[in-house]
mmCIF file of C-alpha atoms and ligand atoms in Angstrom:
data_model
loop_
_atom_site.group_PDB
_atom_site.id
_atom_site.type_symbol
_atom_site.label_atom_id
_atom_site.label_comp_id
_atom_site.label_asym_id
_atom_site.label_seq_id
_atom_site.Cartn_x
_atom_site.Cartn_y
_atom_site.Cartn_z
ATOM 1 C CA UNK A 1 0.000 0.000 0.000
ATOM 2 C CA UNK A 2 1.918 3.521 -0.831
ATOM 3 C CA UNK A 3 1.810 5.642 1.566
ATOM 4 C CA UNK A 4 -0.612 8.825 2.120
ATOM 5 C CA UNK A 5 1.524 11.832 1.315
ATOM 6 C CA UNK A 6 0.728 14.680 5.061
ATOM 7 C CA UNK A 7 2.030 17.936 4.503
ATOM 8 C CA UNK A 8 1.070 19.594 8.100
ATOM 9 C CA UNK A 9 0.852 23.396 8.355
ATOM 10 C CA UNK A 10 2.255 23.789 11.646
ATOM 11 C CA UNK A 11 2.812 26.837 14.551
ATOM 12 C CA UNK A 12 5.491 24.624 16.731
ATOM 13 C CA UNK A 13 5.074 24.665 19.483
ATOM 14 C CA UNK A 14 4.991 21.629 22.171
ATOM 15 C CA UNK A 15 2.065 20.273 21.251
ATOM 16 C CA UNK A 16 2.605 20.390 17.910
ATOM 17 C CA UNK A 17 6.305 19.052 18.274
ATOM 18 C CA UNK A 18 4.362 15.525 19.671
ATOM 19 C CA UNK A 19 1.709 15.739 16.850
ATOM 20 C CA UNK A 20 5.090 16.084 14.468
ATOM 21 C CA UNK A 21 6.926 13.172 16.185
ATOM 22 C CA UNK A 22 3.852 11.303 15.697
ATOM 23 C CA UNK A 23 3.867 11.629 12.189
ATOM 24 C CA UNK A 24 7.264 10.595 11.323
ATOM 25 C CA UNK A 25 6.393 7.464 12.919
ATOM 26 C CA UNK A 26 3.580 6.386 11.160
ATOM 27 C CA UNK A 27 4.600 3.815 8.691
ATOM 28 C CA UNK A 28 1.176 4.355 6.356
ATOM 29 C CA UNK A 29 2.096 8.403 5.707
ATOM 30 C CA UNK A 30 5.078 9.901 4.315
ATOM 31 C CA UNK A 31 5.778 13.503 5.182
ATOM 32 C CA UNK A 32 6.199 16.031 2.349
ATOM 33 C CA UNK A 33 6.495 18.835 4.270
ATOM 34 C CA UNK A 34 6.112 21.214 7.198
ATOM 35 C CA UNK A 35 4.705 24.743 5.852
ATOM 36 C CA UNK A 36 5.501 27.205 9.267
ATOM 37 C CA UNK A 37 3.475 30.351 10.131
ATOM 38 C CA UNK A 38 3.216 32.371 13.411
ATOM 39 C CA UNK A 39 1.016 31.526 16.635
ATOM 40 C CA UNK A 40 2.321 30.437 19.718
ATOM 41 C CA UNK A 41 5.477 31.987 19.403
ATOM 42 C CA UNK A 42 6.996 34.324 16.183
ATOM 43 C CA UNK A 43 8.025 32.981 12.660
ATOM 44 C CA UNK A 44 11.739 33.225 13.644
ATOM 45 C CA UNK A 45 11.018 30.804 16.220
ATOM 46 C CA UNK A 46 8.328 28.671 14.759
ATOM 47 C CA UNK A 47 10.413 27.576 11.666
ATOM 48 C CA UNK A 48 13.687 27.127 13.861
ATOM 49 C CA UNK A 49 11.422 24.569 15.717
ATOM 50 C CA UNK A 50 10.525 22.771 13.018
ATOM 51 C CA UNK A 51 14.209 22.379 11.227
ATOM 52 C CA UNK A 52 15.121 21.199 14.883
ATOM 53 C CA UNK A 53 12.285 18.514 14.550
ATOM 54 C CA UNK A 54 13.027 17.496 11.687
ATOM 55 C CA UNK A 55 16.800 16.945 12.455
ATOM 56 C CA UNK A 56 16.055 14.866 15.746
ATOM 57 C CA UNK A 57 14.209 12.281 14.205
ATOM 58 C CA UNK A 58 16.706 12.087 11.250
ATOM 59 C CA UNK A 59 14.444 13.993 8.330
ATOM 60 C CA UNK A 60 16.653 16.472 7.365
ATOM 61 C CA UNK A 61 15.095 14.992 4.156
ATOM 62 C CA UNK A 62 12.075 16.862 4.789
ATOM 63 C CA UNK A 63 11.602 20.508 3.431
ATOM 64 C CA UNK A 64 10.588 22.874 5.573
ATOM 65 C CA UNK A 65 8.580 26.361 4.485
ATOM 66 C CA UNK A 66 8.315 29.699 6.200
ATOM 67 C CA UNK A 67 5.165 31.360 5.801
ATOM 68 C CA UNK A 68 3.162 34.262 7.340
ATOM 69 C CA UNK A 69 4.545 36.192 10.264
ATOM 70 C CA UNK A 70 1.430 37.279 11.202
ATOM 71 C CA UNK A 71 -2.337 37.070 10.617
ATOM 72 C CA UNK A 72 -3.949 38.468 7.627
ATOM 73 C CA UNK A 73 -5.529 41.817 8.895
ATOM 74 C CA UNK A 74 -5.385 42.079 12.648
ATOM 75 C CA UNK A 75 -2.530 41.515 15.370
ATOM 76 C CA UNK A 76 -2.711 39.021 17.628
ATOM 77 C CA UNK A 77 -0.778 37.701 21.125
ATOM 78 C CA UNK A 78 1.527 34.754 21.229
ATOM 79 C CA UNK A 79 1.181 31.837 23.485
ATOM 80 C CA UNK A 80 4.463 31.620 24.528
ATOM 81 C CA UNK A 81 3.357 31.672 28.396
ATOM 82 C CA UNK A 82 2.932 28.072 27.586
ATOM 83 C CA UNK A 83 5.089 26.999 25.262
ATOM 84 C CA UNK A 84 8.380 29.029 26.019
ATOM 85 C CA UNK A 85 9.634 32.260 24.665
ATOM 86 C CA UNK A 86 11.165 30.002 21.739
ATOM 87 C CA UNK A 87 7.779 27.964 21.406
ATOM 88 C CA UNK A 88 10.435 24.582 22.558
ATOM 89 C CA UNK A 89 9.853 25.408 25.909
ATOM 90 C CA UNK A 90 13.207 27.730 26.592
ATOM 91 C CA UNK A 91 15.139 24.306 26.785
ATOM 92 C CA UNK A 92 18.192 26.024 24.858
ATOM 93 C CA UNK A 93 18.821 23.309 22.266
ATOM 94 C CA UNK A 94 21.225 24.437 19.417
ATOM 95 C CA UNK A 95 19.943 25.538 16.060
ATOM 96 C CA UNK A 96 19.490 22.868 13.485
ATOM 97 C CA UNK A 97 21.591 22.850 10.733
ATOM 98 C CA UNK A 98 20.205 23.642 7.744
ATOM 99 C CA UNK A 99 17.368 26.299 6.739
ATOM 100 C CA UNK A 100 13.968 26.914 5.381
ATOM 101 C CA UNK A 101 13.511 26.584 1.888
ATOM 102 C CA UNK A 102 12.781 29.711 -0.414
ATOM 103 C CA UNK A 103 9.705 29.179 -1.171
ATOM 104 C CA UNK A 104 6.939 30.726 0.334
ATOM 105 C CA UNK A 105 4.899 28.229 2.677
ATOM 106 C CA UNK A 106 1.528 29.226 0.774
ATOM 107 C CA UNK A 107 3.335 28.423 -2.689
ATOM 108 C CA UNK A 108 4.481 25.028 -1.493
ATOM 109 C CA UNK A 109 1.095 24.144 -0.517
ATOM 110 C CA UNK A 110 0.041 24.706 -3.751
ATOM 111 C CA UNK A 111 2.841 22.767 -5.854
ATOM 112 C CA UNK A 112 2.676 20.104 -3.161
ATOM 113 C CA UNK A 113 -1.188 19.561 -4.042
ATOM 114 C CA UNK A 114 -0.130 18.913 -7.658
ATOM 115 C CA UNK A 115 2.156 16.745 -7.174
ATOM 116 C CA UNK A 116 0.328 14.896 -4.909
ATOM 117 C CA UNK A 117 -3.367 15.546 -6.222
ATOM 118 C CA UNK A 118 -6.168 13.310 -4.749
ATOM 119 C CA UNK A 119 -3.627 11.861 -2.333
ATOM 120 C CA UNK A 120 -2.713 14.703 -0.384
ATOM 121 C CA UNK A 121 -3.317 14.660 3.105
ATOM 122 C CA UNK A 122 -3.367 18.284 4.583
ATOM 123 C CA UNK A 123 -3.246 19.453 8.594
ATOM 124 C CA UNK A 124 -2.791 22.100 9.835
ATOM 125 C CA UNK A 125 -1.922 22.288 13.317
ATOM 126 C CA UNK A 126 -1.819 26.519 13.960
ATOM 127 C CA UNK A 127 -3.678 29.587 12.745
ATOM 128 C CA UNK A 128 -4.940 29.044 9.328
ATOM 129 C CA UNK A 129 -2.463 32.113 7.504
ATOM 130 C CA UNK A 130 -1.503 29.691 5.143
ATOM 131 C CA UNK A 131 -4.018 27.707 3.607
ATOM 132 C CA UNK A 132 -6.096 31.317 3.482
ATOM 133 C CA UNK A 133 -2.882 32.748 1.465
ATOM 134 C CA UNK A 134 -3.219 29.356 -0.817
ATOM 135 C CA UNK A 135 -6.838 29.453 -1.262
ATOM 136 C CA UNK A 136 -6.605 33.672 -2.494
ATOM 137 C CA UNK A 137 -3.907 32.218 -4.299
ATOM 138 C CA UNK A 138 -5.732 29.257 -6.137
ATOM 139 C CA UNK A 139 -9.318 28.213 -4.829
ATOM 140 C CA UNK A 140 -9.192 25.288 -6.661
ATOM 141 C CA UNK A 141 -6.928 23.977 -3.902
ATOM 142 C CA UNK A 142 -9.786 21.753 -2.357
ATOM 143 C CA UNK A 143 -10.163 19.621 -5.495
ATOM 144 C CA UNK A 144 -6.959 18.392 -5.034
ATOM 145 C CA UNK A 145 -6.572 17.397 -0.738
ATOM 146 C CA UNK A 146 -7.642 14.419 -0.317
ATOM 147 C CA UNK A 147 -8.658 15.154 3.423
ATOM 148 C CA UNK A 148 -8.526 18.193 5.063
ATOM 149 C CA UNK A 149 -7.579 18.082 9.287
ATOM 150 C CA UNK A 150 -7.561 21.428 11.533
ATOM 151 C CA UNK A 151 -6.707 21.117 15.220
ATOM 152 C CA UNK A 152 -8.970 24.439 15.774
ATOM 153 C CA UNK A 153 -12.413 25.999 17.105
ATOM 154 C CA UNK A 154 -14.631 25.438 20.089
ATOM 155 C CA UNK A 155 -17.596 23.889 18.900
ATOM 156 C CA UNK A 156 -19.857 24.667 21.781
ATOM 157 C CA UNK A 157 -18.260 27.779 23.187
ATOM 158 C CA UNK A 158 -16.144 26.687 25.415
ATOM 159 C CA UNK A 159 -12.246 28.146 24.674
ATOM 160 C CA UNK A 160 -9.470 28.568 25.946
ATOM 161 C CA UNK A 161 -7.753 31.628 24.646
ATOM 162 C CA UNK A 162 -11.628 33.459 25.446
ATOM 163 C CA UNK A 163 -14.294 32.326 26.941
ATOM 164 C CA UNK A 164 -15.478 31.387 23.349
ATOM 165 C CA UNK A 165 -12.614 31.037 21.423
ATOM 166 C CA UNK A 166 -9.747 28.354 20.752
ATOM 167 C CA UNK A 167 -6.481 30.063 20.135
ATOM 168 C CA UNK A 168 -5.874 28.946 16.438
ATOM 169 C CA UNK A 169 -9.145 30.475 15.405
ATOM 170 C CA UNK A 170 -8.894 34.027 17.441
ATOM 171 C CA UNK A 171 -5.006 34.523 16.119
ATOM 172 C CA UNK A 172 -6.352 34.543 12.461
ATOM 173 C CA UNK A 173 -10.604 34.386 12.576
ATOM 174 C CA UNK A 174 -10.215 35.929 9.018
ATOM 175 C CA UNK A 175 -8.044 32.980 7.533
ATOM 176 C CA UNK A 176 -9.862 30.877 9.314
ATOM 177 C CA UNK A 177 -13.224 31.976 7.940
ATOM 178 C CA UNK A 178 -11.929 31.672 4.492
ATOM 179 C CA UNK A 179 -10.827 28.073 5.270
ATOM 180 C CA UNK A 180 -13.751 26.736 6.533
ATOM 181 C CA UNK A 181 -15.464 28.523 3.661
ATOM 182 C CA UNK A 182 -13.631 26.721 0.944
ATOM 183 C CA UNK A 183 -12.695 23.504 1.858
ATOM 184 C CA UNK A 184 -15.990 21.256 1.435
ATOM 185 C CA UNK A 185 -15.535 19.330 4.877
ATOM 186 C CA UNK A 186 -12.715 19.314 6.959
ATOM 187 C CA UNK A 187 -12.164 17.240 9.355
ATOM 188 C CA UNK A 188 -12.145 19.161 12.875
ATOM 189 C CA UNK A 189 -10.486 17.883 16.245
ATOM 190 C CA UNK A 190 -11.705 21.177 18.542
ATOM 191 C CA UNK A 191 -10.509 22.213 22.171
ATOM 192 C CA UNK A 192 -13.503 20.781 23.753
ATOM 193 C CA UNK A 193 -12.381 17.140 22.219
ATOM 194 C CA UNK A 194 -8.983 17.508 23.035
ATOM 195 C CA UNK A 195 -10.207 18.257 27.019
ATOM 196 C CA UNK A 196 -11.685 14.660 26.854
ATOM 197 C CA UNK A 197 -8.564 13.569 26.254
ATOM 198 C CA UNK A 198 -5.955 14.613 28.184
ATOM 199 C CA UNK A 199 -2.754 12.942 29.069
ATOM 200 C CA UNK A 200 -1.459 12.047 32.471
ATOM 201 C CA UNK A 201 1.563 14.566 33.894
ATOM 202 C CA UNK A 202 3.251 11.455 35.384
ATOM 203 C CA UNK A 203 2.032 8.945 32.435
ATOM 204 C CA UNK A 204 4.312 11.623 29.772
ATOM 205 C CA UNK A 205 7.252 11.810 31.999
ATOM 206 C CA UNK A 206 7.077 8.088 32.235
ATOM 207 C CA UNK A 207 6.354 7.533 28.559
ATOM 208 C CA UNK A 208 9.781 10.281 28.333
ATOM 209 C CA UNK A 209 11.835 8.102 29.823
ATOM 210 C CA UNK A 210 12.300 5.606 26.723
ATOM 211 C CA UNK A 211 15.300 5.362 25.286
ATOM 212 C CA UNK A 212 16.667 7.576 22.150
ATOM 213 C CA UNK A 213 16.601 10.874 21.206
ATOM 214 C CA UNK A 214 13.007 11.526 20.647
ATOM 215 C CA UNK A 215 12.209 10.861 24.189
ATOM 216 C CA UNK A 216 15.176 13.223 25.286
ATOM 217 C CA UNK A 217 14.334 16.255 22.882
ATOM 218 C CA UNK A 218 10.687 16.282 23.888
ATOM 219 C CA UNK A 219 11.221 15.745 27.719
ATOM 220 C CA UNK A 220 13.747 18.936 27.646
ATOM 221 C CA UNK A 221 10.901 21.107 25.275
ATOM 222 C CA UNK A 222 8.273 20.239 27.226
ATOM 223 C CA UNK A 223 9.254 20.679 30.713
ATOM 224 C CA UNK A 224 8.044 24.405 30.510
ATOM 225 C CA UNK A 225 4.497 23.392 29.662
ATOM 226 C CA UNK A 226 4.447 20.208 31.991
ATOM 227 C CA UNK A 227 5.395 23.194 34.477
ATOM 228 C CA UNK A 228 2.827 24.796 33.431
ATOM 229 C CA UNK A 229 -0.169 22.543 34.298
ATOM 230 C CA UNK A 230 1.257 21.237 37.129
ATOM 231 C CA UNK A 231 1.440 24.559 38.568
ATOM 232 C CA UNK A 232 -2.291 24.818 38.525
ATOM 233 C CA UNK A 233 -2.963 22.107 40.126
ATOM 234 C CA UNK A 234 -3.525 19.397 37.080
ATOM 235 C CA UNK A 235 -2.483 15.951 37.169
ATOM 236 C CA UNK A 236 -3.305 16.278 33.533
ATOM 237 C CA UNK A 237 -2.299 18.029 30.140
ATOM 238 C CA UNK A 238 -3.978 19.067 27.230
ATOM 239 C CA UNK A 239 -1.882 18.471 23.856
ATOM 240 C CA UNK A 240 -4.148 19.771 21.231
ATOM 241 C CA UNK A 241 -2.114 18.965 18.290
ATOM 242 C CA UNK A 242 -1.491 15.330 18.854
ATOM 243 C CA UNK A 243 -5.379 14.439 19.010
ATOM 244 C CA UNK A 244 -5.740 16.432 15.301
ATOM 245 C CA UNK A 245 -2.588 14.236 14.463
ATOM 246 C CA UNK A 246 -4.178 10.724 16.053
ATOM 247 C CA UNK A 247 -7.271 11.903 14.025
ATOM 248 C CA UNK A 248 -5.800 12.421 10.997
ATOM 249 C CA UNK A 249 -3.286 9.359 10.751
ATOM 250 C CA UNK A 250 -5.864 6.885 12.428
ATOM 251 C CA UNK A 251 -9.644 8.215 11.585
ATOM 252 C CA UNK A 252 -10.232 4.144 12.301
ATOM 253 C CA UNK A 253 -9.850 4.876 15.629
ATOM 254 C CA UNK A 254 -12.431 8.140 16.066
ATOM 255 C CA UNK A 255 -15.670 7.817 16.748
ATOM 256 C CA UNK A 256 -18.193 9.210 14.102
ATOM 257 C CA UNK A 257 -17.857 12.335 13.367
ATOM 258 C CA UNK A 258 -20.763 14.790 13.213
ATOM 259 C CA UNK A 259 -21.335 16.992 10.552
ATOM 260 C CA UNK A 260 -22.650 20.488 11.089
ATOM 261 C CA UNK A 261 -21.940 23.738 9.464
ATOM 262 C CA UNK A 262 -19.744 26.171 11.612
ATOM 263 C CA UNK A 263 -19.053 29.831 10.801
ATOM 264 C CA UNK A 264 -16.448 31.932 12.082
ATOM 265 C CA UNK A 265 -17.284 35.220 14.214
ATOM 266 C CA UNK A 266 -15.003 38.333 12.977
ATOM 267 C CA UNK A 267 -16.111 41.149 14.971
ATOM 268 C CA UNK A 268 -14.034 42.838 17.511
ATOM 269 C CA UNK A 269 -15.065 42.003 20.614
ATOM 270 C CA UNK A 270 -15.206 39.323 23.447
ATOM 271 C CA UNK A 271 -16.300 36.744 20.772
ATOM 272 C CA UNK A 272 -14.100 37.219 18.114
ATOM 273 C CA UNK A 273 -12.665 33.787 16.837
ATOM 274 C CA UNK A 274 -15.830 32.053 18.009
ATOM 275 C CA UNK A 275 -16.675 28.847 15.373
ATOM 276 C CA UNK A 276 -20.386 28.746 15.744
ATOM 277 C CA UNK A 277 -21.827 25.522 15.218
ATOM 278 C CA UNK A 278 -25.615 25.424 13.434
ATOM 279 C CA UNK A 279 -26.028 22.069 15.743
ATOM 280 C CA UNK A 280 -30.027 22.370 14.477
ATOM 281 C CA UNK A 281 -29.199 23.100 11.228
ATOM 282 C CA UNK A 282 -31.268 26.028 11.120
ATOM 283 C CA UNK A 283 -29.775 27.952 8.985
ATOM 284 C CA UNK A 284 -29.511 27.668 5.137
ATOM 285 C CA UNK A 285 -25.175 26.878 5.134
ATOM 286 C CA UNK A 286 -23.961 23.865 4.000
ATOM 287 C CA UNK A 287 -22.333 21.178 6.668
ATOM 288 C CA UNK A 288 -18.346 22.106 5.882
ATOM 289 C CA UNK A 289 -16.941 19.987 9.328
ATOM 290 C CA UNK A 290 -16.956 17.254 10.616
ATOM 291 C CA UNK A 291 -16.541 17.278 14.379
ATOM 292 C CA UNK A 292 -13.809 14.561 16.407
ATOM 293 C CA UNK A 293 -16.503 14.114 19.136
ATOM 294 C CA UNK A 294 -14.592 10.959 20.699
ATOM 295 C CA UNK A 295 -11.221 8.822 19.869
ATOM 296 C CA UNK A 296 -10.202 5.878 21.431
ATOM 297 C CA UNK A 297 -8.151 6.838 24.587
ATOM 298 C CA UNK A 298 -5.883 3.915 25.026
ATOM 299 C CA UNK A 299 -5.108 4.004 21.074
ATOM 300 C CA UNK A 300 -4.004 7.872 21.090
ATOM 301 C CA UNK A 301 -2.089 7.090 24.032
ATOM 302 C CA UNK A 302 -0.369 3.944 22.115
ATOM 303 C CA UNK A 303 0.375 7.101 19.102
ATOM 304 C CA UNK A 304 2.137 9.173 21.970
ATOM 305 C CA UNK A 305 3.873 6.740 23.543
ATOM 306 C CA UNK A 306 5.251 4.862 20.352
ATOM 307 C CA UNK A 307 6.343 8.396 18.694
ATOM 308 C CA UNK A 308 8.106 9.254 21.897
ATOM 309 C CA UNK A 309 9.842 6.166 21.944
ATOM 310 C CA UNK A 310 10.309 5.994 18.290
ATOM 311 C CA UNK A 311 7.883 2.715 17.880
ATOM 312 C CA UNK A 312 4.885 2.193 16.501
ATOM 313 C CA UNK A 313 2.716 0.116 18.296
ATOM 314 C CA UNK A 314 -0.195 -0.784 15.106
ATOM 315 C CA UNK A 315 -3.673 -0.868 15.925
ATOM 316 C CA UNK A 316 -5.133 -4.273 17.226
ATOM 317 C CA UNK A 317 -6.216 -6.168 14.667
ATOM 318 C CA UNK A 318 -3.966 -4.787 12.349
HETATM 319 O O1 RIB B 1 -5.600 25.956 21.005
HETATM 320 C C1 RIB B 1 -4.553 25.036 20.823
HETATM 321 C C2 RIB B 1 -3.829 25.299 19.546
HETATM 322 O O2 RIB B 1 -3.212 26.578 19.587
HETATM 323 C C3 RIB B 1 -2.675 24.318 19.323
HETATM 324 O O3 RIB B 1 -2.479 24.134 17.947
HETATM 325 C C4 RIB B 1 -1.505 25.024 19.919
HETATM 326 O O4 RIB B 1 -0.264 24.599 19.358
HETATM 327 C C5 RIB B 1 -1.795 26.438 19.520
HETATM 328 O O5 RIB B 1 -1.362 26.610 18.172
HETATM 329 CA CA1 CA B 2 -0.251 24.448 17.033
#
């Protein structure tokens, strides 16, 4: 079986550093490429992250595009009060070797969805900047992604960079309104699915001790954020990315997904970046996601363990 070309569109980032390390160890997908915009921390920072990925799990292979430095109209804060001034948790690790390519990250979504048209697995694991450059770019973009996963949104209100909104969606509400207005159905793990499944504090640590370097990069980048939770009193963390990631490299293991149409809310004001979710279906809008409600807990746990340890553990049965 050849495997599923993933270009992810990625902010890193701790949580999306585990969602990465899951997806180089996923025999059925073959990376072909990490496109890099701002969120949790600035571009500078974001694309380091991901060259420094890339080079401990031996994918130097792997290009790696710089994108937008900020969101398409407004200004927006960081989230480096949980992921580190450096987004890798302030853990000092040196630079990786080599660079970003040339090409602009919205351009190399585009030639990557030619090259791999009606393959091409697309997530994207940050604000949407990206894919909304792409789609001005070329809306024909859709017809070519064979599925399309966002870790993003709040689909009942319930956020955690507002009262309303998840942070992906209030750094870029614009991009992400054009996203969510192009793409047909994507595929949508939200922060409300990704707080009924957290990880154990003690479980990671445990699950950090394996041996090789994958284990050892993330416990150093993610001490910061374990700090973090623990802190306020959680025996628990949230890692948003890696549930998008376990949803988009095993949808076996999700449970069905509901389909609903969702909006975006623009308007300054305490509920900008909202996704409102017509859960009735009263209005006239199409369904465009499809909502991770559930996912089997012990097999997302088996994806974060056996990327940490640089294993893959396949699903039982095969
Ligand atoms: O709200 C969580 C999301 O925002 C995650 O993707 C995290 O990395 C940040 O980008
Ligand atoms: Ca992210």
């Amino acid at each position: 079986m050849p495997r599923i070309p993933l270009l992810i569109d990625t902010d890193p980032g701790v949580d999306d550093a585990l969602a990465l390390l899951m997806a180089f160890n996923d025999p059925g997908h073959e990376v072909v490429g990490l496109t890099v915009c701002a969120g949790n921390v600035g571009l500078e920072h974001t694309v380091a992250n991901a060259l420094k990925l890339c080079e401990v799990v031996g994918r130097d292979d792997v290009p790696v595009f710089a994108g937008a430095d900020r969101p398409l109209l407004h200004p927006a804060g960081d989230a480096g009060y949980i992921h580190g001034r450096d987004g890798f948790g302030e853990a000092g690790l040196a630079p990786a070797a080599r660079g970003a390519r040339d090409e602009h990250a919205a351009l190399a979504i585009l030639r990557l969805s030619h090259e791999h048209a009606g393959r091409l697995l697309l997530v994207a694991l940050g604000p949407l900047t990206n894919l909304a450059l792409a789609l001005r770019l070329d809306p024909t973009l859709p017809q070519r992604v064979a599925r399309c996963v966002v870790m993003g949104g709040a689909v009942t209100g319930k956020g955690n960079v507002s009262d309303v909104a998840e942070f992906n969606a209030w750094f870029d509400p614009e991009a992400a309104r054009i996203v969510f207005e192009a793409f047909p159905r994507v595929e949508l793990a939200d922060w409300e699915v990704v707080l009924r499944h957290p990880l154990g504090v003690a479980d990671t640590e445990a699950w950090m001790r394996a041996p090789g370097p994958r284990a050892a990069f993330y416990a150093a980048i993610s001490r910061f954020t374990l700090d973090w939770w623990r802190e306020r009193g959680h025996a628990e963390w949230c890692c948003a990315d890696a549930v998008a990631m376990a949803l988009a490299l095993e949808p076996g293991s999700a449970a069905p997904l509901e389909e609903r149409p969702m909006a975006v809310e623009l308007a300054h004001g305490p509920g900008r970046g909202a996704t409102v979710v017509d859960w009735e279906r009263s209005g006239a809008g199409p369904d465009n996601v499809a909502i991770l409600m559930d996912y089997d807990q012990a097999r997302f746990e088996a994806l974060v363990r056996g990327a940490l340890a640089g294993l893959h553990e396949g699903p039982a049965g095969g």
